[in-house]
Short mmCIF file of N, CA and C in Angstrom, two decimals:
data_model
loop_
_atom_site.label_atom_id
_atom_site.label_comp_id
_atom_site.label_asym_id
_atom_site.label_seq_id
_atom_site.Cartn_x
_atom_site.Cartn_y
_atom_site.Cartn_z
N GLY A 831 0.64 82.91 10.84
CA GLY A 831 -0.20 82.53 11.97
C GLY A 831 0.57 82.51 13.26
N PHE A 832 -0.09 82.06 14.28
CA PHE A 832 0.53 81.96 15.60
C PHE A 832 1.04 80.55 15.78
N PRO A 833 2.21 80.40 16.41
CA PRO A 833 2.67 79.03 16.68
C PRO A 833 1.71 78.36 17.65
N GLY A 834 1.51 77.06 17.44
CA GLY A 834 0.65 76.33 18.38
C GLY A 834 -0.83 76.59 18.16
N GLY A 835 -1.23 77.00 16.95
CA GLY A 835 -2.66 77.09 16.66
C GLY A 835 -3.22 78.46 16.93
N GLY A 836 -4.52 78.50 17.13
CA GLY A 836 -5.21 79.76 17.37
C GLY A 836 -5.35 80.60 16.12
N GLY A 837 -5.19 79.98 14.95
CA GLY A 837 -5.12 80.72 13.71
C GLY A 837 -6.45 81.19 13.17
N GLY A 838 -6.66 80.92 11.89
CA GLY A 838 -7.65 81.63 11.11
C GLY A 838 -9.11 81.36 11.34
N GLY A 839 -9.50 80.40 12.13
CA GLY A 839 -10.91 80.19 12.36
C GLY A 839 -11.54 79.21 11.38
N ASP A 840 -10.80 78.72 10.41
CA ASP A 840 -11.32 77.67 9.54
C ASP A 840 -10.89 76.34 10.12
N GLY A 841 -11.59 75.28 9.74
CA GLY A 841 -11.18 73.98 10.25
C GLY A 841 -11.44 73.89 11.73
N GLU A 842 -10.42 73.54 12.48
CA GLU A 842 -10.56 73.37 13.92
C GLU A 842 -10.80 74.72 14.58
N GLY A 843 -12.01 74.94 14.99
CA GLY A 843 -12.35 76.23 15.57
C GLY A 843 -12.06 76.26 17.06
N GLY A 844 -12.03 77.46 17.60
CA GLY A 844 -11.83 77.61 19.02
C GLY A 844 -13.15 77.57 19.76
N ILE A 845 -13.06 77.58 21.07
CA ILE A 845 -14.24 77.51 21.93
C ILE A 845 -15.15 78.71 21.71
N LEU A 846 -14.57 79.85 21.40
CA LEU A 846 -15.35 81.08 21.28
C LEU A 846 -15.76 81.41 19.85
N ASP A 847 -15.56 80.46 18.92
CA ASP A 847 -15.88 80.73 17.51
C ASP A 847 -17.31 81.20 17.30
N PHE A 848 -18.22 80.71 18.14
CA PHE A 848 -19.63 81.08 17.96
C PHE A 848 -19.84 82.59 18.03
N LEU A 849 -18.93 83.30 18.71
CA LEU A 849 -19.07 84.75 18.83
C LEU A 849 -18.95 85.46 17.48
N ARG A 850 -18.15 84.85 16.58
CA ARG A 850 -17.94 85.49 15.27
C ARG A 850 -19.26 85.78 14.56
N GLU A 851 -20.24 84.91 14.74
CA GLU A 851 -21.51 85.04 14.02
C GLU A 851 -22.52 85.87 14.80
N ASN A 852 -22.15 86.32 15.99
CA ASN A 852 -23.08 87.02 16.86
C ASN A 852 -23.05 88.51 16.54
N PRO A 853 -24.17 89.07 16.05
CA PRO A 853 -24.18 90.49 15.67
C PRO A 853 -23.83 91.40 16.85
N GLN A 854 -24.22 91.01 18.06
CA GLN A 854 -23.91 91.83 19.23
C GLN A 854 -22.39 91.84 19.45
N PHE A 855 -21.75 90.66 19.33
CA PHE A 855 -20.29 90.62 19.49
C PHE A 855 -19.62 91.42 18.38
N GLN A 856 -20.14 91.34 17.14
CA GLN A 856 -19.54 92.09 16.04
C GLN A 856 -19.57 93.58 16.33
N ALA A 857 -20.69 94.04 16.90
CA ALA A 857 -20.80 95.47 17.23
C ALA A 857 -19.84 95.82 18.37
N ILE A 858 -19.76 94.94 19.37
CA ILE A 858 -18.84 95.18 20.49
C ILE A 858 -17.40 95.24 19.97
N ARG A 859 -17.06 94.29 19.09
CA ARG A 859 -15.70 94.27 18.54
C ARG A 859 -15.41 95.59 17.82
N ALA A 860 -16.35 96.06 17.02
CA ALA A 860 -16.14 97.32 16.30
C ALA A 860 -15.99 98.48 17.28
N MET A 861 -16.78 98.47 18.35
CA MET A 861 -16.70 99.56 19.33
C MET A 861 -15.37 99.50 20.08
N VAL A 862 -14.95 98.30 20.48
CA VAL A 862 -13.69 98.16 21.22
C VAL A 862 -12.51 98.56 20.34
N GLN A 863 -12.57 98.20 19.06
CA GLN A 863 -11.47 98.59 18.17
C GLN A 863 -11.42 100.10 18.01
N GLY A 864 -12.57 100.75 18.07
CA GLY A 864 -12.60 102.20 17.97
C GLY A 864 -12.26 102.90 19.28
N ASN A 865 -12.46 102.20 20.39
CA ASN A 865 -12.26 102.82 21.71
C ASN A 865 -11.90 101.72 22.71
N PRO A 866 -10.63 101.30 22.75
CA PRO A 866 -10.23 100.16 23.58
C PRO A 866 -10.55 100.30 25.08
N GLN A 867 -10.70 101.54 25.58
CA GLN A 867 -10.97 101.71 27.01
C GLN A 867 -12.32 101.11 27.43
N ILE A 868 -13.22 100.89 26.47
CA ILE A 868 -14.54 100.39 26.85
C ILE A 868 -14.54 98.90 27.16
N LEU A 869 -13.45 98.21 26.85
CA LEU A 869 -13.45 96.76 27.04
C LEU A 869 -13.68 96.39 28.50
N GLN A 870 -12.97 97.01 29.43
CA GLN A 870 -13.10 96.65 30.85
C GLN A 870 -14.52 96.86 31.38
N PRO A 871 -15.12 98.06 31.18
CA PRO A 871 -16.49 98.21 31.67
C PRO A 871 -17.47 97.23 31.01
N MET A 872 -17.24 96.91 29.75
CA MET A 872 -18.14 95.97 29.08
C MET A 872 -17.98 94.57 29.66
N LEU A 873 -16.75 94.17 29.95
CA LEU A 873 -16.54 92.85 30.54
C LEU A 873 -17.13 92.79 31.95
N ALA A 874 -16.98 93.88 32.69
CA ALA A 874 -17.57 93.92 34.04
C ALA A 874 -19.08 93.78 33.96
N GLU A 875 -19.66 94.43 32.97
CA GLU A 875 -21.10 94.33 32.77
C GLU A 875 -21.49 92.92 32.36
N LEU A 876 -20.70 92.32 31.48
CA LEU A 876 -20.97 90.96 31.04
C LEU A 876 -20.93 90.00 32.23
N GLN A 877 -20.00 90.24 33.14
CA GLN A 877 -19.88 89.37 34.31
C GLN A 877 -21.17 89.41 35.13
N ARG A 878 -21.79 90.60 35.22
CA ARG A 878 -23.06 90.70 35.95
C ARG A 878 -24.21 90.09 35.18
N GLN A 879 -24.24 90.35 33.86
CA GLN A 879 -25.40 89.96 33.05
C GLN A 879 -25.37 88.48 32.64
N ASN A 880 -24.18 87.98 32.33
CA ASN A 880 -24.08 86.64 31.76
C ASN A 880 -22.82 85.97 32.31
N PRO A 881 -22.88 85.54 33.58
CA PRO A 881 -21.67 84.98 34.22
C PRO A 881 -21.08 83.78 33.48
N GLN A 882 -21.94 82.97 32.84
CA GLN A 882 -21.40 81.79 32.14
C GLN A 882 -20.53 82.23 30.97
N LEU A 883 -21.01 83.18 30.19
CA LEU A 883 -20.22 83.64 29.05
C LEU A 883 -18.95 84.32 29.54
N TYR A 884 -19.08 85.10 30.62
CA TYR A 884 -17.90 85.77 31.18
C TYR A 884 -16.85 84.73 31.58
N GLN A 885 -17.27 83.65 32.24
CA GLN A 885 -16.33 82.60 32.65
C GLN A 885 -15.65 81.98 31.44
N LEU A 886 -16.45 81.76 30.38
CA LEU A 886 -15.91 81.17 29.16
C LEU A 886 -14.84 82.08 28.55
N ILE A 887 -15.16 83.38 28.50
CA ILE A 887 -14.21 84.35 27.96
C ILE A 887 -12.98 84.44 28.85
N ASN A 888 -13.21 84.49 30.16
CA ASN A 888 -12.10 84.61 31.11
C ASN A 888 -11.17 83.40 31.01
N GLY A 889 -11.73 82.24 30.77
CA GLY A 889 -10.91 81.04 30.66
C GLY A 889 -10.21 80.91 29.32
N ASN A 890 -10.58 81.76 28.37
CA ASN A 890 -10.01 81.69 27.02
C ASN A 890 -9.63 83.09 26.55
N GLN A 891 -8.92 83.82 27.42
CA GLN A 891 -8.64 85.23 27.15
C GLN A 891 -7.85 85.43 25.86
N GLU A 892 -6.88 84.54 25.62
CA GLU A 892 -6.06 84.71 24.43
C GLU A 892 -6.92 84.61 23.17
N GLU A 893 -7.78 83.60 23.14
CA GLU A 893 -8.65 83.43 21.98
C GLU A 893 -9.62 84.62 21.86
N PHE A 894 -10.13 85.08 23.00
CA PHE A 894 -11.06 86.22 22.99
C PHE A 894 -10.38 87.45 22.41
N LEU A 895 -9.14 87.70 22.84
CA LEU A 895 -8.41 88.86 22.33
C LEU A 895 -8.13 88.72 20.83
N GLN A 896 -7.85 87.48 20.39
CA GLN A 896 -7.65 87.27 18.95
C GLN A 896 -8.93 87.61 18.19
N LEU A 897 -10.08 87.14 18.73
CA LEU A 897 -11.36 87.45 18.08
C LEU A 897 -11.59 88.96 18.04
N LEU A 898 -11.30 89.64 19.16
CA LEU A 898 -11.51 91.08 19.21
C LEU A 898 -10.61 91.81 18.22
N ASN A 899 -9.43 91.26 17.97
CA ASN A 899 -8.48 91.93 17.10
C ASN A 899 -8.67 91.59 15.63
N GLU A 900 -9.54 90.61 15.33
CA GLU A 900 -9.83 90.33 13.93
C GLU A 900 -10.50 91.56 13.35
N PRO A 901 -10.33 91.77 12.06
CA PRO A 901 -11.02 92.93 11.47
C PRO A 901 -12.52 92.75 11.65
N ALA A 902 -13.16 93.76 12.17
CA ALA A 902 -14.62 93.70 12.29
C ALA A 902 -15.20 93.81 10.90
N PRO A 903 -16.32 93.13 10.65
CA PRO A 903 -16.97 93.34 9.35
C PRO A 903 -17.22 94.84 9.19
N ALA A 904 -16.91 95.38 8.04
CA ALA A 904 -17.01 96.83 7.85
C ALA A 904 -18.42 97.33 8.14
N ASP A 905 -19.39 96.44 8.01
CA ASP A 905 -20.77 96.88 8.17
C ASP A 905 -21.36 96.50 9.52
N ALA A 906 -20.53 96.08 10.48
CA ALA A 906 -21.07 95.61 11.76
C ALA A 906 -21.94 96.67 12.43
N LEU A 907 -21.41 97.88 12.55
CA LEU A 907 -22.18 98.93 13.23
C LEU A 907 -23.32 99.42 12.35
N GLN A 908 -23.09 99.47 11.04
CA GLN A 908 -24.17 99.89 10.15
C GLN A 908 -25.32 98.90 10.22
N ASN A 909 -25.00 97.61 10.27
CA ASN A 909 -26.06 96.60 10.36
C ASN A 909 -26.84 96.80 11.65
N LEU A 910 -26.12 97.11 12.72
CA LEU A 910 -26.79 97.34 13.99
C LEU A 910 -27.73 98.52 13.86
N ALA A 911 -27.27 99.57 13.21
CA ALA A 911 -28.09 100.76 13.07
C ALA A 911 -29.17 100.58 12.00
N ALA A 912 -28.90 99.76 10.99
CA ALA A 912 -29.82 99.64 9.86
C ALA A 912 -31.17 99.09 10.31
N GLY A 913 -31.15 98.19 11.25
CA GLY A 913 -32.39 97.61 11.72
C GLY A 913 -33.23 98.64 12.43
N MET A 914 -32.66 99.80 12.73
CA MET A 914 -33.35 100.81 13.50
C MET A 914 -33.66 102.03 12.68
N GLY A 915 -32.75 102.35 11.78
CA GLY A 915 -32.73 103.68 11.23
C GLY A 915 -33.69 103.92 10.11
N GLY A 916 -33.80 103.06 9.14
CA GLY A 916 -34.67 103.43 8.06
C GLY A 916 -34.57 102.42 6.96
N GLU A 917 -35.23 102.75 5.91
CA GLU A 917 -35.33 101.81 4.81
C GLU A 917 -34.06 101.81 3.98
N ASP A 918 -33.31 102.91 3.97
CA ASP A 918 -32.14 102.94 3.10
C ASP A 918 -31.07 101.96 3.52
N GLY A 919 -30.89 101.71 4.79
CA GLY A 919 -30.02 100.70 5.36
C GLY A 919 -28.73 100.38 4.64
N GLY A 920 -28.30 101.17 3.68
CA GLY A 920 -27.04 100.89 3.00
C GLY A 920 -27.15 99.67 2.12
N GLY A 921 -26.40 99.55 1.11
CA GLY A 921 -26.52 98.59 0.02
C GLY A 921 -26.85 97.15 0.35
N GLY A 922 -27.23 96.82 1.54
CA GLY A 922 -27.65 95.46 1.86
C GLY A 922 -26.62 94.43 1.48
N GLY A 923 -25.40 94.57 1.93
CA GLY A 923 -24.31 93.69 1.54
C GLY A 923 -24.40 92.30 2.13
N GLY A 924 -25.59 91.79 2.35
CA GLY A 924 -25.72 90.42 2.81
C GLY A 924 -25.44 90.25 4.29
N GLY A 925 -25.11 91.31 5.01
CA GLY A 925 -24.87 91.20 6.44
C GLY A 925 -26.18 91.01 7.18
N GLN A 926 -26.08 90.63 8.43
CA GLN A 926 -27.30 90.46 9.21
C GLN A 926 -27.80 91.81 9.67
N GLN A 927 -29.08 92.03 9.50
CA GLN A 927 -29.67 93.22 10.08
C GLN A 927 -30.31 92.83 11.38
N ILE A 928 -30.18 93.70 12.35
CA ILE A 928 -30.81 93.45 13.63
C ILE A 928 -32.17 94.12 13.60
N VAL A 929 -33.20 93.35 13.81
CA VAL A 929 -34.54 93.90 13.84
C VAL A 929 -34.82 94.26 15.29
N ILE A 930 -35.28 95.48 15.49
CA ILE A 930 -35.56 95.89 16.87
C ILE A 930 -37.05 96.03 17.07
N THR A 931 -37.46 95.75 18.27
CA THR A 931 -38.87 95.87 18.63
C THR A 931 -39.19 97.32 18.90
N GLU A 932 -40.47 97.61 19.01
CA GLU A 932 -40.90 98.96 19.34
C GLU A 932 -40.34 99.39 20.70
N GLU A 933 -40.34 98.47 21.67
CA GLU A 933 -39.84 98.88 22.99
C GLU A 933 -38.33 99.10 22.98
N GLU A 934 -37.60 98.31 22.17
CA GLU A 934 -36.16 98.56 22.05
C GLU A 934 -35.91 99.92 21.40
N LYS A 935 -36.66 100.22 20.35
CA LYS A 935 -36.49 101.52 19.70
C LYS A 935 -36.84 102.64 20.67
N ALA A 936 -37.88 102.46 21.47
CA ALA A 936 -38.26 103.48 22.45
C ALA A 936 -37.14 103.68 23.47
N ALA A 937 -36.51 102.58 23.91
CA ALA A 937 -35.40 102.69 24.86
C ALA A 937 -34.23 103.44 24.22
N ILE A 938 -33.93 103.12 22.97
CA ILE A 938 -32.82 103.79 22.28
C ILE A 938 -33.16 105.27 22.08
N ASP A 939 -34.42 105.54 21.74
CA ASP A 939 -34.84 106.95 21.61
C ASP A 939 -34.66 107.70 22.93
N ARG A 940 -34.99 107.05 24.05
CA ARG A 940 -34.80 107.70 25.35
C ARG A 940 -33.32 107.97 25.62
N LEU A 941 -32.47 107.01 25.25
CA LEU A 941 -31.02 107.22 25.42
C LEU A 941 -30.55 108.37 24.53
N ALA A 942 -31.05 108.40 23.29
CA ALA A 942 -30.66 109.47 22.37
C ALA A 942 -31.14 110.82 22.91
N ALA A 943 -32.30 110.82 23.58
CA ALA A 943 -32.85 112.06 24.13
C ALA A 943 -31.97 112.63 25.25
N LEU A 944 -31.08 111.80 25.79
CA LEU A 944 -30.14 112.27 26.81
C LEU A 944 -29.01 113.09 26.20
N GLY A 945 -29.03 113.19 24.87
CA GLY A 945 -28.02 114.02 24.20
C GLY A 945 -27.01 113.22 23.40
N PHE A 946 -27.32 111.96 23.08
CA PHE A 946 -26.39 111.12 22.32
C PHE A 946 -26.96 110.85 20.94
N GLU A 947 -26.07 110.62 19.97
CA GLU A 947 -26.52 110.26 18.63
C GLU A 947 -27.25 108.93 18.70
N PHE A 948 -28.23 108.76 17.81
CA PHE A 948 -29.03 107.54 17.82
C PHE A 948 -28.15 106.30 17.65
N GLU A 949 -27.20 106.35 16.70
CA GLU A 949 -26.34 105.18 16.46
C GLU A 949 -25.53 104.83 17.70
N LEU A 950 -25.00 105.86 18.36
CA LEU A 950 -24.21 105.64 19.57
C LEU A 950 -25.08 105.05 20.67
N ALA A 951 -26.28 105.60 20.82
CA ALA A 951 -27.22 105.08 21.82
C ALA A 951 -27.56 103.62 21.51
N ALA A 952 -27.76 103.32 20.24
CA ALA A 952 -28.09 101.94 19.84
C ALA A 952 -26.93 101.00 20.13
N GLU A 953 -25.71 101.43 19.78
CA GLU A 953 -24.53 100.61 20.07
C GLU A 953 -24.47 100.28 21.55
N ALA A 954 -24.60 101.31 22.36
CA ALA A 954 -24.49 101.11 23.81
C ALA A 954 -25.60 100.19 24.31
N PHE A 955 -26.81 100.40 23.81
CA PHE A 955 -27.96 99.61 24.24
C PHE A 955 -27.72 98.12 23.98
N PHE A 956 -27.27 97.79 22.75
CA PHE A 956 -27.06 96.39 22.42
C PHE A 956 -25.80 95.84 23.08
N ALA A 957 -24.77 96.66 23.20
CA ALA A 957 -23.53 96.20 23.83
C ALA A 957 -23.76 95.92 25.31
N CYS A 958 -24.71 96.63 25.92
CA CYS A 958 -25.03 96.43 27.33
C CYS A 958 -26.19 95.45 27.50
N ASP A 959 -26.35 94.57 26.53
CA ASP A 959 -27.35 93.51 26.61
C ASP A 959 -28.75 94.05 26.81
N LYS A 960 -29.05 95.14 26.11
CA LYS A 960 -30.38 95.76 26.10
C LYS A 960 -30.82 96.25 27.48
N ASN A 961 -29.83 96.62 28.30
CA ASN A 961 -30.14 97.19 29.62
C ASN A 961 -30.01 98.70 29.50
N GLU A 962 -31.15 99.37 29.51
CA GLU A 962 -31.17 100.81 29.24
C GLU A 962 -30.39 101.61 30.29
N GLU A 963 -30.54 101.23 31.54
CA GLU A 963 -29.86 101.97 32.62
C GLU A 963 -28.35 101.84 32.50
N ILE A 964 -27.88 100.63 32.24
CA ILE A 964 -26.43 100.42 32.12
C ILE A 964 -25.91 101.11 30.86
N ALA A 965 -26.71 101.08 29.79
CA ALA A 965 -26.30 101.77 28.56
C ALA A 965 -26.16 103.26 28.82
N ALA A 966 -27.08 103.83 29.58
CA ALA A 966 -27.01 105.27 29.91
C ALA A 966 -25.73 105.56 30.71
N ASN A 967 -25.47 104.73 31.72
CA ASN A 967 -24.24 104.89 32.51
C ASN A 967 -23.02 104.82 31.61
N TYR A 968 -23.02 103.84 30.72
CA TYR A 968 -21.90 103.65 29.81
C TYR A 968 -21.70 104.90 28.95
N LEU A 969 -22.81 105.41 28.38
CA LEU A 969 -22.72 106.57 27.51
C LEU A 969 -22.17 107.79 28.27
N PHE A 970 -22.68 107.99 29.48
CA PHE A 970 -22.19 109.14 30.26
C PHE A 970 -20.72 108.96 30.67
N ASP A 971 -20.33 107.70 30.99
CA ASP A 971 -18.93 107.45 31.32
C ASP A 971 -18.03 107.78 30.13
N GLN A 972 -18.48 107.45 28.91
CA GLN A 972 -17.67 107.72 27.73
C GLN A 972 -17.61 109.19 27.40
N ALA A 973 -18.63 109.94 27.82
CA ALA A 973 -18.70 111.36 27.49
C ALA A 973 -17.68 112.17 28.29
N ASP A 974 -17.26 111.63 29.42
CA ASP A 974 -16.32 112.37 30.29
C ASP A 974 -14.98 112.57 29.63
#
């Protein structure tokens, strides 16, 4: 472990422990681990969308980075996609499925119609707090 605490998340939890259970954070963590450059634009977006959470993260950067560096649940992105994609949804390993509304699916379909894979469009949509315009900007920025 780390000297001075900040360890495994059992027992005395940190201020940001609630993020561990958040499917949106799990998807963000998986995306950041796959592509670390997206962290800054996502944090900038978070600052606009949810200033309170941004302040909390900013005040606890070390803990936030530890959370980001924890192994993401292997099914984090699949769970995100499973709520959208179909009935097969993969062996249902007890993870949370995200149920999407018709309008969310329509927004993701519009993003996918811009030339992106559905799963990628869905990741961006949820990572950008369901803001279709910002998700589109994010997707195009990543495509460069």
